[in-house]
Amino acid sequence: GADSHTCTYGALGAFSTGMGSTDIAASWISGYVWLRVPQTIKFIYTGKLKKWVSGKDLILHTIGDIGVDGALYKAMEFCGPVIENLDLDARFSMCNMAIEAGGKSGIIEPDEFTFEYLKQNQKSKIKNQNYKLKFKNLKSDKDARYEKIYEYDISKLEPQVACPHLPSNVKPVSQLKKISVNQAVIGSCTNGRISDLRLAAKIFKNRKVKSTVRTIIIPATQNIYKQAIKEGLIEIFDKAGCIISTPTCGPCLGGHCGILADGETAIATTNRNFIGRMGSPKSFVYLSNPAVAAASAIKGRIAHPEEVI
C-alpha cells in the first residue's frame, strides 16, 4: 500500500509493507513489484500483562529497546505466550508501528483468533474448512533462522509513553506525571478501533475532561463510528466534554482537527511524534495507549489510569 503503515495487516498473518506512490503506479502498469526479501527478527513476549498494559505498550517498549532503526528493512515477527493471548485489535497496533523501528513489515502467525476475526469482518463469509486448514499452516518453519532474537518478560511492564521527538524515546508513565498537556487525541490507524474506544469510554464515564485540554476522539472507520454510537460510547465522550470527529488521519499527520500551536503539548494514541508532526515545530507530542491518553485528558497532565478510576 502507499501508506507507510500498511504493515498493520501483518496482524492477519499477511506480509504487508508500505511503498512509494511512484512504485505503486509502476506496479499498476507492469503488474510486478520488486522487493528484496528481508531478514527476520523474532520478538518473543512472555509473562502476564498487567492491567492497563496493551499491545501499544509492548510495541513502544520494543521500539524503545531497539531504536527507530533497530529493525531497518527487517521483518519483525511477534510471538510468544503474550501475543497468543492478544486480541486482534492489540495485534494490529503492534504491527502498525513496526515501521517506527524501521521494519519492512510486522507479522504475527495466524491462529483461531485471526480466523474468527476474518469470519466476522469479511463481506463474504468464510465457510470452507479446507481454507481454514490452509490458513492455519501459514507459520514459520521450525528450523527457521533469524537475524536476531529478542525476548521480553513483560510481567512488570507498566504503561509506556514515547516522549518527544522520537517513538524510541520511551519511558514508563510513572516518570512523566509532571508533564502538563493541552490536547489529548484518541484515534488513528494505531488505536482508533472499537476496543480502544471502549477502553477510553470506561475512563471517561461519569467524568469530565479538564477544561484546559482539547480532547479529540477519532474512530478509525465509519463502521467503528457506527458501532460506537450503537454502544453509547459517543454519548459518553460527549458528556465528558470530548470533541468527536468523523474518521480521518486528522492531527496525526498535521492535517486538521487538532493542529498544535507553538509551545503546546499533546498526548496521543497515534504512531509518530517527530518535530512538527502534529503542527508547530515548537510543539511536543507524547505517544501512549488509549487508557493513559484518557486519564491524562481528565487530569490535565500525563497520568496513569489508576489515578482516575
Short mmCIF file of C-alpha atoms in Angstrom, two decimals:
data_model
loop_
_atom_site.label_atom_id
_atom_site.label_comp_id
_atom_site.label_asym_id
_atom_site.label_seq_id
_atom_site.Cartn_x
_atom_site.Cartn_y
_atom_site.Cartn_z
CA GLY A 1 0.00 0.00 0.00
CA ALA A 2 1.03 3.63 -0.46
CA ASP A 3 0.78 4.32 3.28
CA SER A 4 3.82 3.54 5.41
CA HIS A 5 1.53 1.94 8.00
CA THR A 6 0.30 -0.68 5.55
CA CYS A 7 2.35 -3.05 7.72
CA THR A 8 -0.71 -3.11 10.02
CA TYR A 9 -2.11 -6.08 8.08
CA GLY A 10 0.68 -8.27 9.39
CA ALA A 11 -1.64 -8.89 12.34
CA LEU A 12 -3.61 -11.15 9.98
CA GLY A 13 -0.52 -13.12 9.01
CA ALA A 14 -0.02 -11.20 5.77
CA PHE A 15 3.28 -9.81 4.55
CA SER A 16 2.32 -6.17 4.05
CA THR A 17 4.51 -3.14 3.58
CA GLY A 18 4.35 0.49 2.60
CA MET A 19 5.55 1.57 -0.83
CA GLY A 20 6.14 4.88 -2.55
CA SER A 21 3.35 6.20 -4.75
CA THR A 22 5.60 6.01 -7.83
CA ASP A 23 6.35 2.34 -7.15
CA ILE A 24 2.64 1.65 -6.69
CA ALA A 25 1.86 3.33 -10.02
CA ALA A 26 4.57 1.29 -11.74
CA SER A 27 3.08 -1.93 -10.34
CA TRP A 28 -0.32 -0.99 -11.75
CA ILE A 29 1.21 -0.65 -15.20
CA SER A 30 3.58 -3.62 -15.12
CA GLY A 31 1.77 -5.99 -12.80
CA TYR A 32 5.02 -6.57 -10.90
CA VAL A 33 6.59 -5.45 -7.64
CA TRP A 34 10.30 -5.86 -6.88
CA LEU A 35 11.21 -6.40 -3.24
CA ARG A 36 14.38 -7.68 -1.61
CA VAL A 37 13.40 -10.45 0.79
CA PRO A 38 14.03 -9.04 4.28
CA GLN A 39 15.83 -10.85 7.07
CA THR A 40 13.61 -11.60 10.06
CA ILE A 41 13.99 -10.56 13.68
CA LYS A 42 12.00 -12.57 16.19
CA PHE A 43 10.43 -10.92 19.24
CA ILE A 44 9.20 -13.26 21.98
CA TYR A 45 6.95 -11.91 24.74
CA THR A 46 6.46 -13.89 27.95
CA GLY A 47 4.79 -13.25 31.30
CA LYS A 48 1.39 -11.76 32.04
CA LEU A 49 0.20 -8.30 31.07
CA LYS A 50 -0.61 -6.01 33.97
CA LYS A 51 -3.89 -4.10 33.99
CA TRP A 52 -3.89 -1.07 31.64
CA VAL A 53 -1.00 -2.51 29.59
CA SER A 54 -1.77 -3.26 25.95
CA GLY A 55 -0.27 -4.11 22.58
CA LYS A 56 0.61 -0.42 22.18
CA ASP A 57 2.79 -0.65 25.27
CA LEU A 58 4.51 -3.79 24.00
CA ILE A 59 5.50 -2.17 20.73
CA LEU A 60 6.56 1.10 22.39
CA HIS A 61 8.70 -0.88 24.82
CA THR A 62 10.22 -2.81 21.91
CA ILE A 63 11.00 0.31 19.88
CA GLY A 64 12.43 1.93 23.00
CA ASP A 65 14.78 -1.03 23.32
CA ILE A 66 15.97 -1.47 19.73
CA GLY A 67 15.62 2.11 18.44
CA VAL A 68 13.98 3.65 15.39
CA ASP A 69 16.48 1.88 13.13
CA GLY A 70 16.75 -1.35 15.11
CA ALA A 71 14.82 -3.35 12.52
CA LEU A 72 15.77 -1.44 9.38
CA TYR A 73 14.36 -3.29 6.34
CA LYS A 74 13.67 -6.35 8.51
CA ALA A 75 10.53 -8.39 9.01
CA MET A 76 9.55 -8.19 12.68
CA GLU A 77 7.92 -11.42 13.83
CA PHE A 78 5.98 -11.05 17.09
CA CYS A 79 5.30 -14.25 19.03
CA GLY A 80 5.20 -15.91 22.42
CA PRO A 81 2.50 -16.64 25.02
CA VAL A 82 1.58 -12.97 25.43
CA ILE A 83 0.97 -12.50 21.70
CA GLU A 84 -1.07 -15.70 21.54
CA ASN A 85 -3.48 -14.19 24.06
CA LEU A 86 -3.74 -10.73 22.48
CA ASP A 87 -6.92 -9.86 20.63
CA LEU A 88 -6.69 -8.77 17.01
CA ASP A 89 -7.03 -5.07 17.80
CA ALA A 90 -3.93 -5.20 20.00
CA ARG A 91 -2.06 -7.15 17.33
CA PHE A 92 -2.99 -4.52 14.74
CA SER A 93 -1.48 -1.83 16.99
CA MET A 94 1.79 -3.73 17.26
CA CYS A 95 2.20 -4.46 13.55
CA ASN A 96 1.12 -0.91 12.71
CA MET A 97 4.19 0.51 14.44
CA ALA A 98 6.76 -1.91 13.00
CA ILE A 99 7.74 0.85 10.59
CA GLU A 100 8.64 3.06 13.57
CA ALA A 101 11.52 0.67 14.26
CA GLY A 102 12.48 0.77 10.59
CA GLY A 103 10.80 -2.55 9.91
CA LYS A 104 9.80 -3.58 6.40
CA SER A 105 6.86 -5.39 7.94
CA GLY A 106 5.49 -6.71 11.20
CA ILE A 107 3.85 -10.11 11.25
CA ILE A 108 2.06 -12.45 13.65
CA GLU A 109 1.30 -16.11 12.99
CA PRO A 110 -2.40 -16.64 12.20
CA ASP A 111 -4.41 -18.59 14.76
CA GLU A 112 -8.02 -19.20 15.78
CA PHE A 113 -8.41 -15.55 16.84
CA THR A 114 -7.35 -14.49 13.35
CA PHE A 115 -9.77 -16.81 11.62
CA GLU A 116 -12.68 -15.71 13.82
CA TYR A 117 -11.86 -12.08 13.10
CA LEU A 118 -11.92 -12.75 9.36
CA LYS A 119 -15.22 -14.61 9.61
CA GLN A 120 -16.80 -11.67 11.41
CA ASN A 121 -15.38 -8.94 9.21
CA GLN A 122 -15.25 -10.28 5.67
CA LYS A 123 -18.14 -9.30 3.42
CA SER A 124 -18.38 -12.86 2.11
CA LYS A 125 -18.43 -15.35 4.97
CA ILE A 126 -15.69 -17.97 5.14
CA LYS A 127 -17.18 -21.46 5.29
CA ASN A 128 -14.58 -23.60 3.57
CA GLN A 129 -12.82 -25.72 6.20
CA ASN A 130 -10.00 -26.54 3.76
CA TYR A 131 -9.28 -22.83 3.53
CA LYS A 132 -9.17 -22.70 7.32
CA LEU A 133 -6.60 -25.50 7.46
CA LYS A 134 -4.50 -23.84 4.77
CA PHE A 135 -4.69 -20.53 6.60
CA LYS A 136 -3.51 -22.09 9.88
CA ASN A 137 -0.45 -23.52 8.12
CA LEU A 138 0.91 -20.03 7.45
CA LYS A 139 3.70 -20.03 10.01
CA SER A 140 7.46 -20.01 10.32
CA ASP A 141 9.35 -23.25 9.80
CA LYS A 142 10.53 -24.98 12.96
CA ASP A 143 14.12 -24.63 11.77
CA ALA A 144 13.72 -21.03 10.59
CA ARG A 145 16.82 -18.87 11.00
CA TYR A 146 16.57 -15.36 12.41
CA GLU A 147 18.98 -12.47 12.21
CA LYS A 148 18.32 -11.73 15.88
CA ILE A 149 16.00 -12.92 18.63
CA TYR A 150 14.76 -10.67 21.42
CA GLU A 151 12.86 -11.96 24.44
CA TYR A 152 10.90 -9.77 26.85
CA ASP A 153 9.33 -10.76 30.17
CA ILE A 154 6.60 -8.13 30.41
CA SER A 155 5.20 -9.14 33.82
CA LYS A 156 6.39 -5.91 35.44
CA LEU A 157 5.82 -3.64 32.44
CA GLU A 158 3.71 -0.56 33.15
CA PRO A 159 2.06 1.65 30.52
CA GLN A 160 4.71 3.14 28.24
CA VAL A 161 4.92 6.66 26.81
CA ALA A 162 7.09 7.79 23.89
CA CYS A 163 8.43 11.27 24.61
CA PRO A 164 9.35 13.97 22.05
CA HIS A 165 10.63 13.70 19.44
CA LEU A 166 11.02 10.01 18.59
CA PRO A 167 8.91 6.86 19.10
CA SER A 168 12.03 5.31 20.65
CA ASN A 169 12.29 7.89 23.45
CA VAL A 170 10.20 5.69 25.71
CA LYS A 171 9.64 6.00 29.45
CA PRO A 172 7.16 4.43 31.89
CA VAL A 173 4.15 6.62 32.62
CA SER A 174 5.14 6.86 36.30
CA GLN A 175 8.15 9.01 35.35
CA LEU A 176 6.12 11.61 33.44
CA LYS A 177 3.37 12.71 35.80
CA LYS A 178 4.58 16.32 35.91
CA ILE A 179 4.06 16.84 32.16
CA SER A 180 1.01 19.05 31.51
CA VAL A 181 -0.97 18.58 28.29
CA ASN A 182 -3.07 20.94 26.17
CA GLN A 183 -4.55 18.23 23.97
CA ALA A 184 -5.39 14.53 24.01
CA VAL A 185 -6.08 12.57 20.83
CA ILE A 186 -7.60 9.09 20.90
CA GLY A 187 -7.81 7.50 17.46
CA SER A 188 -5.72 6.91 14.32
CA CYS A 189 -4.84 3.71 12.48
CA THR A 190 -2.90 2.68 15.59
CA ASN A 191 -5.56 2.98 18.29
CA GLY A 192 -8.91 4.02 16.83
CA ARG A 193 -10.57 0.61 16.93
CA ILE A 194 -13.72 -0.24 18.85
CA SER A 195 -11.81 -1.87 21.73
CA ASP A 196 -9.74 1.31 22.07
CA LEU A 197 -12.88 3.44 22.20
CA ARG A 198 -14.47 1.11 24.75
CA LEU A 199 -11.39 1.43 26.94
CA ALA A 200 -11.40 5.22 26.68
CA ALA A 201 -15.14 5.32 27.44
CA LYS A 202 -14.53 3.28 30.58
CA ILE A 203 -12.19 6.02 31.79
CA PHE A 204 -14.44 8.91 30.73
CA LYS A 205 -17.75 7.55 32.04
CA ASN A 206 -19.22 9.90 34.67
CA ARG A 207 -16.10 12.06 34.49
CA LYS A 208 -15.15 15.32 32.76
CA VAL A 209 -12.05 16.23 30.81
CA LYS A 210 -10.08 19.12 32.24
CA SER A 211 -11.29 22.41 30.76
CA THR A 212 -7.80 23.27 29.53
CA VAL A 213 -7.43 20.07 27.49
CA ARG A 214 -8.87 19.69 23.99
CA THR A 215 -9.84 16.04 23.85
CA ILE A 216 -10.43 14.65 20.38
CA ILE A 217 -11.93 11.22 19.67
CA ILE A 218 -11.41 9.86 16.15
CA PRO A 219 -12.91 6.44 15.29
CA ALA A 220 -10.71 4.70 12.75
CA THR A 221 -13.51 3.75 10.34
CA GLN A 222 -17.13 4.57 9.64
CA ASN A 223 -18.20 1.12 10.84
CA ILE A 224 -16.37 1.65 14.12
CA TYR A 225 -18.03 5.07 14.42
CA LYS A 226 -21.47 3.45 13.94
CA GLN A 227 -20.67 0.73 16.47
CA ALA A 228 -19.53 3.34 18.99
CA ILE A 229 -22.85 5.16 18.56
CA LYS A 230 -24.76 1.90 18.95
CA GLU A 231 -22.93 1.05 22.18
CA GLY A 232 -23.42 4.51 23.64
CA LEU A 233 -19.72 5.34 23.61
CA ILE A 234 -20.15 8.55 21.63
CA GLU A 235 -22.66 9.76 24.22
CA ILE A 236 -20.14 9.08 26.99
CA PHE A 237 -17.47 11.04 25.13
CA ASP A 238 -19.87 13.92 24.53
CA LYS A 239 -20.90 14.12 28.18
CA ALA A 240 -17.24 14.06 29.23
CA GLY A 241 -16.55 17.13 27.10
CA CYS A 242 -14.74 15.47 24.21
CA ILE A 243 -14.74 16.55 20.56
CA ILE A 244 -15.85 13.70 18.28
CA SER A 245 -14.50 13.67 14.73
CA THR A 246 -15.51 11.62 11.74
CA PRO A 247 -12.91 9.00 10.70
CA THR A 248 -9.73 10.72 9.49
CA CYS A 249 -5.98 10.84 9.96
CA GLY A 250 -6.62 14.39 11.19
CA PRO A 251 -3.97 15.76 13.54
CA CYS A 252 -1.77 12.65 13.40
CA LEU A 253 -0.05 13.94 10.27
CA GLY A 254 -0.71 17.61 10.90
CA GLY A 255 -3.76 17.64 8.64
CA HIS A 256 -6.61 19.25 10.59
CA CYS A 257 -8.82 18.98 13.69
CA GLY A 258 -6.18 19.33 16.40
CA ILE A 259 -3.15 21.10 14.94
CA LEU A 260 -0.81 22.14 17.74
CA ALA A 261 0.36 25.73 18.22
CA ASP A 262 3.78 26.90 19.40
CA GLY A 263 4.59 25.53 22.85
CA GLU A 264 1.56 23.22 23.06
CA THR A 265 1.81 19.64 24.28
CA ALA A 266 -0.34 16.70 23.22
CA ILE A 267 -0.69 13.14 24.34
CA ALA A 268 -1.93 10.94 21.52
CA THR A 269 -2.58 7.32 20.67
CA THR A 270 -1.01 7.90 17.26
CA ASN A 271 2.24 6.42 15.97
CA ARG A 272 4.68 9.28 15.36
CA ASN A 273 5.88 12.24 17.41
CA PHE A 274 8.53 13.80 15.18
CA ILE A 275 9.22 17.54 15.31
CA GLY A 276 6.30 19.31 13.63
CA ARG A 277 4.38 16.08 13.06
CA MET A 278 1.17 17.42 14.64
CA GLY A 279 1.56 21.09 13.82
CA SER A 280 4.08 23.64 15.04
CA PRO A 281 7.76 22.59 15.09
CA LYS A 282 7.74 24.12 18.56
CA SER A 283 5.06 21.75 19.88
CA PHE A 284 5.52 18.46 21.74
CA VAL A 285 3.81 15.10 21.22
CA TYR A 286 3.76 12.14 23.62
CA LEU A 287 2.51 8.73 22.45
CA SER A 288 0.55 6.38 24.70
CA ASN A 289 -2.22 3.82 24.84
CA PRO A 290 -5.90 4.98 24.96
CA ALA A 291 -6.30 4.50 28.72
CA VAL A 292 -3.33 6.73 29.51
CA ALA A 293 -4.48 9.35 27.00
CA ALA A 294 -7.98 9.40 28.52
CA ALA A 295 -6.67 9.64 32.09
CA SER A 296 -4.33 12.44 31.04
CA ALA A 297 -7.23 14.37 29.48
CA ILE A 298 -9.05 14.25 32.81
CA LYS A 299 -6.07 15.18 34.97
CA GLY A 300 -4.60 17.78 32.61
CA ARG A 301 -1.22 16.08 32.76
CA ILE A 302 0.20 12.70 31.83
CA ALA A 303 -1.46 10.25 34.19
CA HIS A 304 -1.79 6.55 34.93
CA PRO A 305 -5.40 5.32 34.52
CA GLU A 306 -5.41 4.18 38.15
CA GLU A 307 -5.29 7.84 39.18
CA VAL A 308 -8.83 8.39 37.91
CA ILE A 309 -10.56 5.03 38.12
#
